[in-house]
Coordinates of N, CA and C in Angstrom, one line a residue:
Chain B
X29 N -14.0 5.3 7.6 CA -13.8 4.6 8.7 C -12.7 3.9 8.6
X30 N -11.4 3.6 9.1 CA -10.1 2.8 9.3 C -11.0 1.5 9.6
X31 N -10.8 0.9 8.7 CA -10.9 -0.9 9.1 C -9.8 -1.8 9.4
X32 N -8.5 -0.9 9.1 CA -7.1 -1.7 9.2 C -6.7 -1.2 10.6
X33 N -6.4 -1.5 11.2 CA -5.9 -0.7 12.3 C -4.7 -0.8 12.9
X34 N -3.3 -0.5 13.7 CA -2.4 -0.2 13.9 C -2.1 0.6 14.5
X35 N -2.1 0.7 15.8 CA -2.2 1.4 16.9 C -1.3 1.6 17.6
X36 N 0.1 0.9 16.9 CA 1.4 1.6 17.9 C 2.3 1.7 16.4
X37 N 2.3 3.3 17.0 CA 2.9 4.1 15.6 C 4.4 4.2 15.3
X38 N 4.9 3.4 16.6 CA 6.6 2.9 16.5 C 6.9 2.7 17.0
X39 N 7.9 1.6 17.1 CA 8.4 0.6 18.1 C 10.0 0.8 17.8
X40 N 10.2 0.5 19.3 CA 12.3 0.6 18.9 C 12.4 -1.3 19.6
X41 N 13.7 -1.6 19.1 CA 14.3 -2.4 19.2 C 15.8 -2.9 19.2
X42 N 16.4 -3.6 19.6 CA 17.3 -3.9 19.9 C 17.9 -5.0 18.5
X43 N 19.7 -5.0 18.1 CA 19.2 -5.6 17.4 C 19.6 -7.2 17.7
X44 N 19.4 -8.3 16.7 CA 19.0 -9.4 17.1 C 17.7 -10.2 18.1
X45 N 16.7 -9.0 18.7 CA 15.9 -9.8 18.9 C 14.6 -9.7 18.6
X46 N 13.6 -9.9 19.1 CA 12.4 -10.1 18.2 C 11.7 -8.3 18.1
X47 N 11.2 -8.5 16.9 CA 9.8 -7.3 16.7 C 9.3 -7.7 16.0
X48 N 7.6 -7.2 17.2 CA 6.5 -7.3 17.0 C 5.6 -6.9 16.7
X49 N 5.0 -6.8 15.9 CA 4.3 -6.1 15.0 C 2.1 -6.2 15.0
X50 N 1.8 -5.5 15.8 CA 0.4 -5.7 15.7 C -0.9 -4.8 14.5
X51 N -2.1 -5.6 14.3 CA -2.7 -4.9 13.7 C -3.9 -6.1 13.2
X52 N -5.2 -5.1 14.0 CA -6.5 -5.7 14.4 C -7.3 -4.8 13.2
X53 N -8.7 -5.1 12.9 CA -9.4 -5.1 11.8 C -10.8 -5.2 11.7
X54 N -11.6 -4.6 10.8 CA -13.2 -5.1 11.6 C -13.7 -5.3 11.4
X55 N -13.7 -5.8 9.3 CA -14.2 -6.1 8.2 C -14.2 -7.5 8.9
X56 N -15.6 -8.2 8.1 CA -15.6 -9.7 9.2 C -15.1 -10.7 7.3
X57 N -15.1 -9.2 6.4 CA -14.9 -10.0 5.0 C -13.6 -10.0 4.3
X58 N -13.1 -9.9 5.2 CA -11.3 -9.9 5.2 C -10.9 -11.4 5.4
X59 N -10.6 -11.5 4.2 CA -10.2 -13.3 3.8 C -8.7 -12.9 3.4
X60 N -7.7 -11.9 3.0 CA -6.2 -11.9 2.8 C -6.0 -10.7 3.6
X61 N -4.6 -11.5 3.6 CA -4.2 -10.6 4.9 C -2.2 -10.0 4.2
X62 N -2.0 -9.0 4.5 CA -0.4 -8.8 3.4 C 0.3 -7.8 4.6
X63 N 2.1 -8.1 4.6 CA 2.2 -7.3 5.8 C 3.8 -6.6 4.1
X64 N 3.7 -5.0 4.1 CA 4.6 -4.8 3.5 C 5.5 -3.7 4.4
X65 N 7.1 -3.4 3.5 CA 7.9 -2.6 4.0 C 7.8 -1.6 3.4
X66 N 7.9 -0.3 3.9 CA 8.2 0.8 2.9 C 9.6 1.9 3.8
X67 N 10.4 1.8 2.7 CA 11.3 2.9 3.2 C 11.5 4.2 2.4
X68 N 11.8 5.3 3.4 CA 11.6 6.5 2.3 C 11.7 7.0 1.1
X69 N 11.4 7.8 0.1 CA 11.2 7.9 -1.2 C 11.5 6.6 -2.1
X70 N 10.0 5.3 -1.5 CA 10.3 4.1 -2.1 C 9.1 3.5 -2.1
X71 N 8.8 3.0 -3.0 CA 7.5 2.4 -3.1 C 7.3 1.0 -2.1
X72 N 6.0 0.8 -1.1 CA 6.4 -0.2 -0.3 C 6.4 -1.5 -1.3
X73 N 7.0 -2.4 -0.3 CA 7.9 -3.7 -0.8 C 7.0 -4.7 0.0
X74 N 6.4 -5.7 -0.9 CA 5.8 -6.9 -0.1 C 6.6 -7.6 0.5
X75 N 6.1 -8.1 1.9 CA 6.7 -9.3 3.1 C 6.4 -10.3 2.7
X76 N 5.0 -10.6 3.5 CA 4.5 -11.8 3.6 C 2.9 -11.6 3.7
X77 N 2.1 -13.1 3.4 CA 1.3 -12.3 3.8 C 0.0 -13.9 4.0
X78 N -1.1 -13.8 4.8 CA -1.5 -15.0 4.7 C -3.2 -15.1 4.7
X79 N -3.8 -15.8 4.4 CA -4.9 -16.5 3.9 C -5.7 -16.5 5.2
X80 N -6.9 -16.3 5.1 CA -7.9 -16.8 6.6 C -7.8 -18.1 6.9
X81 N -7.6 -19.0 5.7 CA -7.5 -20.3 6.7 C -6.8 -20.9 6.6
X82 N -5.4 -20.3 7.5 CA -4.3 -20.5 8.6 C -4.6 -19.6 9.2
X83 N -3.7 -20.0 9.8 CA -3.3 -19.2 11.8 C -1.9 -18.6 11.4
X84 N -1.2 -19.0 11.2 CA 0.4 -18.9 10.8 C 0.9 -19.2 9.4
X85 N 2.2 -17.8 8.9 CA 2.9 -18.0 7.7 C 4.1 -17.5 8.1
X86 N 4.9 -18.7 7.9 CA 6.6 -18.5 8.4 C 7.1 -18.2 6.7
X87 N 7.8 -17.6 6.6 CA 9.5 -17.4 5.4 C 10.4 -16.4 6.2
X88 N 11.1 -17.4 6.5 CA 12.6 -16.9 6.6 C 12.7 -16.2 8.3
X89 N 12.9 -14.9 8.1 CA 12.4 -14.0 9.5 C 11.4 -13.7 10.1
X90 N 10.2 -14.2 9.0 CA 9.4 -13.5 9.2 C 7.8 -14.6 9.3
X91 N 7.6 -14.5 10.5 CA 5.9 -15.3 10.5 C 4.8 -14.0 11.1
X92 N 3.9 -14.5 10.3 CA 2.6 -13.8 10.6 C 2.1 -14.6 11.2
X93 N 1.2 -14.2 11.8 CA -0.2 -15.0 13.0 C -1.2 -14.3 12.8
X94 N -2.7 -15.1 12.4 CA -3.8 -14.6 12.6 C -4.8 -15.0 13.4
X95 N -5.1 -14.5 13.8 CA -6.5 -15.1 15.0 C -7.8 -14.2 14.6
X96 N -8.3 -15.2 13.5 CA -9.8 -14.2 13.3 C -11.3 -14.2 14.4
X97 N -11.1 -15.0 14.9 CA -11.9 -14.8 16.3 C -11.7 -13.4 16.7
X98 N -10.1 -12.8 17.2 CA -10.4 -11.6 17.9 C -10.3 -10.4 16.4
X99 N -10.2 -10.6 15.9 CA -9.7 -9.9 14.0 C -8.0 -9.2 14.6
X100 N -7.1 -10.0 14.0 CA -6.3 -10.0 14.9 C -5.2 -10.6 14.3
X101 N -4.0 -9.6 13.1 CA -2.7 -11.0 13.3 C -1.5 -9.9 13.3
X102 N -0.9 -10.6 13.7 CA 0.7 -9.9 13.9 C 1.7 -10.5 13.1
X103 N 3.1 -9.3 12.9 CA 3.9 -10.1 12.2 C 5.1 -9.9 13.1
X104 N 5.9 -11.3 13.4 CA 7.1 -11.5 13.7 C 8.4 -11.4 13.0
X105 N 9.5 -10.8 13.6 CA 10.9 -10.5 12.8 C 11.7 -10.9 13.6
X106 N 12.3 -12.1 13.5 CA 13.3 -12.7 14.4 C 14.6 -13.2 13.7
X107 N 15.6 -12.9 13.8 CA 16.7 -11.8 14.7 C 15.8 -10.5 13.5
X108 N 15.6 -9.2 14.4 CA 15.7 -8.3 14.1 C 16.8 -8.1 13.5
X109 N 17.2 -7.1 12.2 CA 18.2 -6.1 12.5 C 18.1 -5.1 11.8
X110 N 19.5 -4.2 11.6 CA 19.5 -2.4 11.3 C 18.8 -2.3 10.1
X111 N 18.5 -3.3 8.7 CA 18.3 -3.1 7.8 C 16.4 -3.1 7.8
X112 N 16.3 -4.3 8.8 CA 14.6 -4.0 9.1 C 14.0 -2.6 9.1
X113 N 14.6 -1.4 9.9 CA 14.4 -0.3 10.5 C 13.7 0.4 9.0
X114 N 12.0 0.8 8.9 CA 11.4 0.9 7.8 C 10.0 1.2 8.9
X115 N 9.0 1.6 7.7 CA 7.8 1.4 8.1 C 7.1 0.4 7.8
X116 N 6.2 -0.3 8.7 CA 5.6 -1.5 8.4 C 3.8 -1.1 8.2
X117 N 3.8 -1.1 6.8 CA 2.2 -1.5 6.7 C 0.7 -2.7 7.0
X118 N 0.2 -2.6 7.4 CA -0.6 -4.0 7.4 C -1.7 -3.6 7.0
X119 N -1.8 -4.6 5.7 CA -3.1 -4.6 4.6 C -4.1 -5.7 4.7
X120 N -5.4 -5.5 3.8 CA -6.5 -6.9 4.2 C -7.2 -6.4 2.4
X121 N -8.1 -7.6 2.3 CA -8.9 -7.5 1.3 C -9.8 -8.0 1.6
X122 N -11.2 -7.9 0.8 CA -12.0 -8.5 0.9 C -12.4 -10.3 -0.1
X123 N -13.2 -11.2 0.1 CA -12.8 -12.0 -0.4 C -13.7 -11.6 -2.1
X124 N -13.0 -11.8 -3.2 CA -13.5 -11.7 -4.8 C -12.9 -11.0 -5.5
X125 N -12.6 -9.9 -4.2 CA -11.9 -7.7 -4.8 C -10.8 -7.9 -4.4
X126 N -10.1 -6.8 -5.1 CA -8.5 -7.2 -5.1 C -7.7 -5.6 -4.9
X127 N -8.9 -4.8 -4.0 CA -8.8 -3.4 -3.3 C -7.7 -3.8 -2.3
X128 N -6.8 -3.5 -1.8 CA -6.3 -3.3 -0.2 C -6.6 -2.3 0.3
X129 N -6.8 -2.7 1.7 CA -6.8 -1.6 2.8 C -6.0 -1.6 3.3
X130 N -5.0 -0.3 4.1 CA -4.4 -0.7 4.8 C -4.5 -0.2 6.4
X131 N -3.5 -0.3 7.3 CA -3.3 0.3 8.3 C -2.6 1.0 8.4
X132 N -2.5 2.5 9.7 CA -1.6 3.8 9.4 C -0.2 3.1 9.2
X133 N 0.3 2.0 10.1 CA 2.0 2.0 9.5 C 2.7 2.3 10.7
X134 N 3.5 1.3 10.9 CA 4.5 1.5 11.7 C 6.3 1.7 12.2
X135 N 6.3 2.6 12.5 CA 8.0 3.0 12.3 C 8.6 2.0 12.9
X136 N 9.5 1.3 12.9 CA 10.5 0.1 13.4 C 11.7 0.9 13.3
X137 N 12.2 0.8 14.7 CA 13.8 0.9 14.0 C 14.8 0.0 15.5
X138 N 15.2 -0.4 14.5 CA 16.6 -1.4 15.5 C 17.3 -0.9 15.9
X139 N 17.8 -1.0 17.0 CA 18.5 -0.1 17.3 C 20.1 -1.2 17.7
X140 N 21.3 -0.6 16.9 CA 22.3 -1.7 16.6 C 23.0 -2.1 18.5
Chain X
X5 N 5.6 -11.4 -10.5 CA 6.3 -10.3 -9.7 C 6.1 -9.2 -10.9
X6 N 6.0 -8.1 -10.9 CA 5.6 -6.9 -11.7 C 6.7 -6.0 -11.0
X7 N 7.3 -5.6 -12.2 CA 8.0 -4.6 -12.5 C 7.5 -3.1 -12.6
X8 N 7.4 -1.8 -11.7 CA 6.6 -0.7 -12.2 C 7.2 0.6 -12.1
X9 N 7.2 1.1 -13.1 CA 7.8 2.3 -13.0 C 7.0 3.9 -13.5
X10 N 7.2 4.9 -12.6 CA 6.3 5.8 -12.5 C 7.5 6.9 -12.6
X11 N 6.3 7.9 -13.3 CA 7.4 9.2 -13.8 C 6.0 10.1 -13.0
X12 N 6.6 11.4 -12.9 CA 8.3 11.5 -12.5 C 8.1 11.3 -10.7
X13 N 9.5 11.0 -10.2 CA 9.3 10.5 -8.7 C 9.3 11.5 -8.1
X14 N 9.0 12.5 -8.3 CA 8.7 13.7 -7.4 C 8.9 15.5 -8.3
X15 N 7.8 16.5 -7.9 CA 7.8 17.7 -8.6 C 7.0 18.1 -7.4
X16 N 7.7 19.6 -7.5 CA 7.4 21.0 -7.1 C 6.3 21.7 -7.8
X17 N 5.1 21.6 -8.3 CA 3.8 22.9 -8.6 C 3.5 23.7 -8.3
X18 N 2.8 25.0 -8.6 CA 2.5 25.6 -8.4 C 0.8 25.8 -8.3
X19 N -0.3 25.7 -7.3 CA -1.3 25.9 -6.8 C -2.5 26.4 -8.3
X20 N -3.2 25.4 -8.4 CA -4.1 26.0 -9.9 C -3.7 25.4 -10.9
X21 N -2.5 24.6 -10.9 CA -2.0 23.8 -12.3 C -2.2 22.1 -11.9
X22 N -2.3 21.8 -12.9 CA -2.5 20.2 -12.8 C -1.1 19.4 -13.3
X23 N -0.8 17.8 -13.3 CA 0.1 17.1 -12.9 C -0.2 15.9 -13.7
X24 N 0.3 15.1 -14.1 CA 0.2 14.0 -14.9 C 1.1 13.1 -14.2
X25 N 0.7 11.7 -13.4 CA 1.9 10.6 -13.3 C 1.8 9.7 -14.3
X26 N 2.7 9.1 -15.0 CA 2.7 8.2 -15.9 C 3.0 6.9 -14.9
X27 N 2.6 5.2 -14.8 CA 2.7 4.2 -14.9 C 3.0 3.3 -15.0
X28 N 4.3 2.7 -16.0 CA 4.8 1.7 -16.9 C 4.5 0.6 -15.8
X29 N 4.4 -0.6 -16.8 CA 4.6 -1.9 -15.8 C 4.5 -2.9 -17.4
X30 N 5.9 -4.0 -16.5 CA 6.8 -4.6 -17.6 C 5.8 -5.8 -18.2
X31 N 4.3 -6.0 -18.2 CA 3.6 -6.8 -18.3 C 2.2 -6.8 -18.0
X32 N 1.4 -7.3 -19.0 CA 0.1 -7.4 -19.2 C -0.5 -7.6 -17.4
X33 N -0.9 -6.6 -17.2 CA -1.5 -6.5 -15.8 C -3.5 -6.8 -15.6
X34 N -3.8 -6.7 -14.8 CA -5.7 -6.8 -15.1 C -6.0 -5.2 -14.4
X35 N -5.5 -5.8 -12.8 CA -5.7 -4.9 -11.9 C -4.9 -3.9 -11.6
X36 N -5.0 -2.5 -12.1 CA -3.8 -1.7 -11.5 C -4.6 -0.5 -10.4
X37 N -4.3 -0.3 -9.9 CA -5.0 1.0 -8.7 C -3.8 2.4 -8.6
X38 N -4.8 3.4 -8.0 CA -3.9 4.4 -7.5 C -4.1 4.7 -6.5
X39 N -3.0 5.2 -5.4 CA -3.0 5.2 -4.6 C -2.6 6.5 -3.4
X40 N -2.8 7.4 -2.4 CA -2.2 8.3 -2.3 C -2.0 8.1 -0.7
X41 N -0.8 8.7 0.2 CA -0.1 8.7 1.1 C -0.1 10.3 0.9
X42 N -1.1 10.5 2.4 CA -0.7 12.3 2.5 C 0.4 11.7 3.9
X43 N 1.3 12.8 4.1 CA 2.1 13.3 5.6 C 1.7 12.4 6.6
X44 N 2.2 12.0 7.1 CA 2.6 10.4 7.8 C 1.3 9.7 8.0
X45 N 0.3 9.5 6.9 CA -0.6 8.7 7.2 C -0.4 7.6 6.5
X46 N -1.9 6.9 6.1 CA -1.5 5.2 5.7 C -1.8 5.9 3.8
X47 N -1.7 4.7 3.2 CA -2.0 5.0 2.0 C -3.5 4.8 1.9
X48 N -4.4 5.4 1.1 CA -6.1 5.2 0.4 C -6.0 4.9 -0.9
X49 N -7.0 4.4 -1.1 CA -7.2 4.0 -2.6 C -7.9 4.7 -3.0
X50 N -7.7 5.5 -4.0 CA -8.1 6.6 -5.2 C -9.5 5.8 -6.4
X51 N -8.5 5.2 -6.8 CA -9.6 4.4 -7.5 C -9.0 3.5 -8.3
X52 N -9.3 2.7 -9.0 CA -9.3 1.3 -9.6 C -9.4 2.0 -10.7
X53 N -8.0 1.6 -12.0 CA -8.2 1.9 -13.3 C -8.1 0.9 -14.3
X54 N -9.7 0.8 -15.3 CA -9.8 0.4 -15.7 C -9.7 0.1 -17.3
X55 N -9.2 -0.9 -18.0 CA -9.2 -0.7 -19.4 C -9.6 -1.2 -20.5
X56 N -10.2 0.0 -21.0 CA -10.9 0.3 -21.8 C -12.2 1.1 -21.3
X57 N -12.4 1.2 -20.3 CA -13.4 1.7 -19.2 C -13.3 2.7 -18.5
X58 N -14.0 3.3 -18.0 CA -13.7 4.6 -17.3 C -13.3 4.0 -15.9
X59 N -12.5 4.6 -14.6 CA -12.2 4.1 -13.4 C -13.2 3.9 -12.8
X60 N -12.6 3.1 -11.5 CA -13.9 2.9 -10.3 C -13.2 4.2 -9.1
X61 N -13.9 5.2 -8.8 CA -13.5 5.9 -7.9 C -13.6 5.4 -6.3
X62 N -13.2 5.8 -5.9 CA -13.3 5.7 -3.5 C -14.1 7.1 -3.5
X63 N -14.7 6.2 -2.4 CA -15.5 7.4 -2.2 C -14.9 8.3 -1.7
X64 N -14.9 10.2 -1.5 CA -13.8 11.2 -1.1 C -13.4 11.3 -2.8
X65 N -13.3 10.6 -3.8 CA -12.5 10.8 -5.1 C -13.3 10.7 -6.0
X66 N -13.3 12.2 -6.8 CA -14.3 11.7 -8.3 C -12.7 12.0 -9.7
X67 N -13.8 12.4 -10.3 CA -13.0 11.9 -12.1 C -12.7 13.0 -12.5
X68 N -13.2 14.4 -11.8 CA -13.1 15.4 -12.6 C -11.6 16.6 -11.6
X69 N -11.5 15.6 -10.2 CA -9.9 16.1 -9.8 C -8.8 15.2 -9.8
X70 N -9.1 14.0 -10.0 CA -8.3 12.9 -10.3 C -8.9 12.0 -11.9
X71 N -9.0 12.7 -12.9 CA -9.1 11.5 -14.4 C -7.7 10.7 -14.6
X72 N -8.3 9.3 -14.9 CA -7.4 8.4 -15.1 C -7.3 7.7 -16.3
X73 N -6.9 7.7 -17.1 CA -6.6 7.1 -18.5 C -5.6 5.5 -18.2
X74 N -6.1 5.0 -18.8 CA -6.2 3.3 -19.3 C -6.0 2.8 -20.3
X75 N -5.0 2.7 -21.4 CA -5.2 2.8 -22.8 C -5.0 1.7 -22.9
X76 N -4.1 0.5 -22.4 CA -3.5 -0.7 -22.5 C -3.6 -1.9 -20.9
X77 N -3.5 -2.7 -21.3 CA -2.9 -3.6 -19.7 C -1.7 -2.8 -19.2
X78 N -0.5 -2.9 -19.9 CA 0.8 -1.5 -18.8 C 0.6 -1.1 -19.2
X79 N -0.1 -0.1 -19.0 CA 0.2 1.4 -19.0 C -1.3 2.5 -17.8
X80 N -1.1 3.5 -17.3 CA -2.1 4.0 -17.0 C -1.7 5.0 -16.3
X81 N -2.3 6.3 -16.3 CA -1.7 7.5 -15.9 C -3.1 8.1 -15.1
X82 N -2.2 9.2 -13.8 CA -3.3 9.3 -12.4 C -3.0 11.5 -13.3
X83 N -3.8 11.6 -13.6 CA -3.4 13.7 -13.4 C -4.6 13.8 -11.9
X84 N -3.7 14.8 -11.4 CA -4.2 15.8 -10.5 C -4.4 17.3 -10.5
X85 N -5.5 17.4 -10.5 CA -6.1 18.4 -11.6 C -6.1 19.8 -10.6
X86 N -6.4 21.2 -10.9 CA -6.3 22.2 -10.2 C -6.0 21.9 -8.7
X87 N -4.6 21.8 -8.8 CA -4.0 21.2 -7.5 C -3.7 22.7 -6.6
X88 N -4.3 22.2 -5.2 CA -4.4 22.8 -4.0 C -2.9 22.0 -2.7
X89 N -2.3 22.9 -1.8 CA -1.1 22.1 -1.2 C -1.7 20.8 0.0
X90 N -3.4 21.0 -0.3 CA -3.5 20.0 0.4 C -3.7 18.5 -0.4
X91 N -3.2 18.7 -1.9 CA -3.2 17.5 -2.6 C -1.3 17.4 -2.6
X92 N -1.0 18.0 -1.8 CA 0.8 17.6 -1.9 C 0.5 16.2 -0.9
X93 N 1.3 14.9 -1.6 CA 1.0 13.7 -1.0 C 2.4 12.7 -2.0
X94 N 1.9 11.4 -1.7 CA 2.9 10.6 -2.5 C 1.8 9.5 -3.2
X95 N 1.8 9.9 -4.0 CA 1.1 9.6 -5.4 C 1.9 7.6 -5.7
X96 N 0.7 6.5 -5.2 CA 1.6 5.4 -5.9 C 0.7 4.4 -6.5
X97 N 1.2 4.0 -7.8 CA 0.3 3.1 -8.5 C 1.1 1.4 -8.3
X98 N -0.4 0.9 -8.6 CA -0.3 -1.0 -8.3 C -1.3 -1.6 -8.9
X99 N -0.1 -2.7 -8.7 CA -1.0 -3.7 -9.8 C -1.2 -4.8 -8.5
X100 N -1.9 -5.5 -8.9 CA -2.3 -7.0 -8.9 C -2.5 -8.3 -9.6
X101 N -2.5 -9.5 -9.3 CA -2.4 -10.4 -10.3 C -2.9 -11.3 -9.6
X102 N -4.4 -11.2 -9.6 CA -4.8 -12.7 -8.6 C -5.3 -12.1 -7.0
X103 N -5.1 -13.0 -6.0 CA -5.6 -12.9 -4.8 C -3.8 -13.1 -4.2
X104 N -3.6 -12.4 -5.3 CA -1.9 -12.2 -4.2 C -1.0 -11.4 -3.9
X105 N -0.2 -10.8 -3.6 CA 0.7 -9.6 -3.3 C 0.6 -8.9 -4.1
X106 N 0.2 -7.5 -4.0 CA 0.3 -6.4 -5.0 C 1.7 -6.1 -5.1
X107 N 2.1 -5.0 -6.2 CA 3.3 -4.5 -6.2 C 3.2 -3.2 -7.0
X108 N 4.6 -1.9 -5.6 CA 3.5 -0.9 -5.9 C 5.5 -0.3 -6.6
X109 N 5.0 1.1 -7.8 CA 5.7 1.7 -8.3 C 6.8 2.0 -7.4
X110 N 7.3 3.4 -7.3 CA 8.2 3.7 -6.4 C 7.1 5.3 -5.7
X111 N 6.8 5.7 -6.4 CA 6.0 6.8 -6.0 C 6.4 8.0 -6.3
X112 N 5.4 8.9 -6.8 CA 5.8 9.9 -7.5 C 5.2 11.3 -5.9
X113 N 6.4 11.8 -4.7 CA 6.3 12.9 -4.5 C 5.9 14.5 -5.0
X114 N 4.8 14.5 -4.5 CA 4.1 16.0 -5.2 C 3.9 17.0 -3.9
X115 N 4.4 18.0 -4.4 CA 4.4 19.4 -3.6 C 4.2 20.6 -4.4
X116 N 2.5 20.9 -3.4 CA 2.2 22.2 -4.1 C 2.6 23.2 -3.6
X117 N 2.7 23.7 -3.9 CA 3.2 25.6 -3.4 C 2.0 26.3 -4.1

């Protein structure tokens, strides 16, 4: 049973505009959330994370928002750049557990 | 952060054979994990590699098919045994130091023919 869901398999956005990626989860024990970017033939690269005690975390062009009541988080990339074209994975872990559960991924294409 | 080297980066194997994937980390880490990414799918955890004891496998994965070694805090191997075409995937080694981000190797792309 998929506990982390990314319902949009793909997203196309114009360079300079905002990319918004969404992620939903079903496990109420998740309390730490991460976003990863993956290029073909490479391992996932960590982007940004958020703890359940926060509702927002920002790092440069990347901002993650967490809505615990809705069990929903989103990643905003502003402005989008061609190098942002990749697969983005949402991941989550439970309290006192180091394992990560991943969503299916969203392929982002940034158009020039 | 941690730098993870995985070998081989890719391989094409005959069905019925076995492949051992190596994962070397540049620092001592407590938690090491092995993931699989089947074509077009997400990352699925195979097992947690425990130093000095047997690995902890997730539901659907068994030691006979995916034996794992963890002789020390910087090295682990995953063997994919008696391979079939369904084992064609990317296999990824990962480490995590506490409740922070996890780091990944570049992955091993396995094709079974």
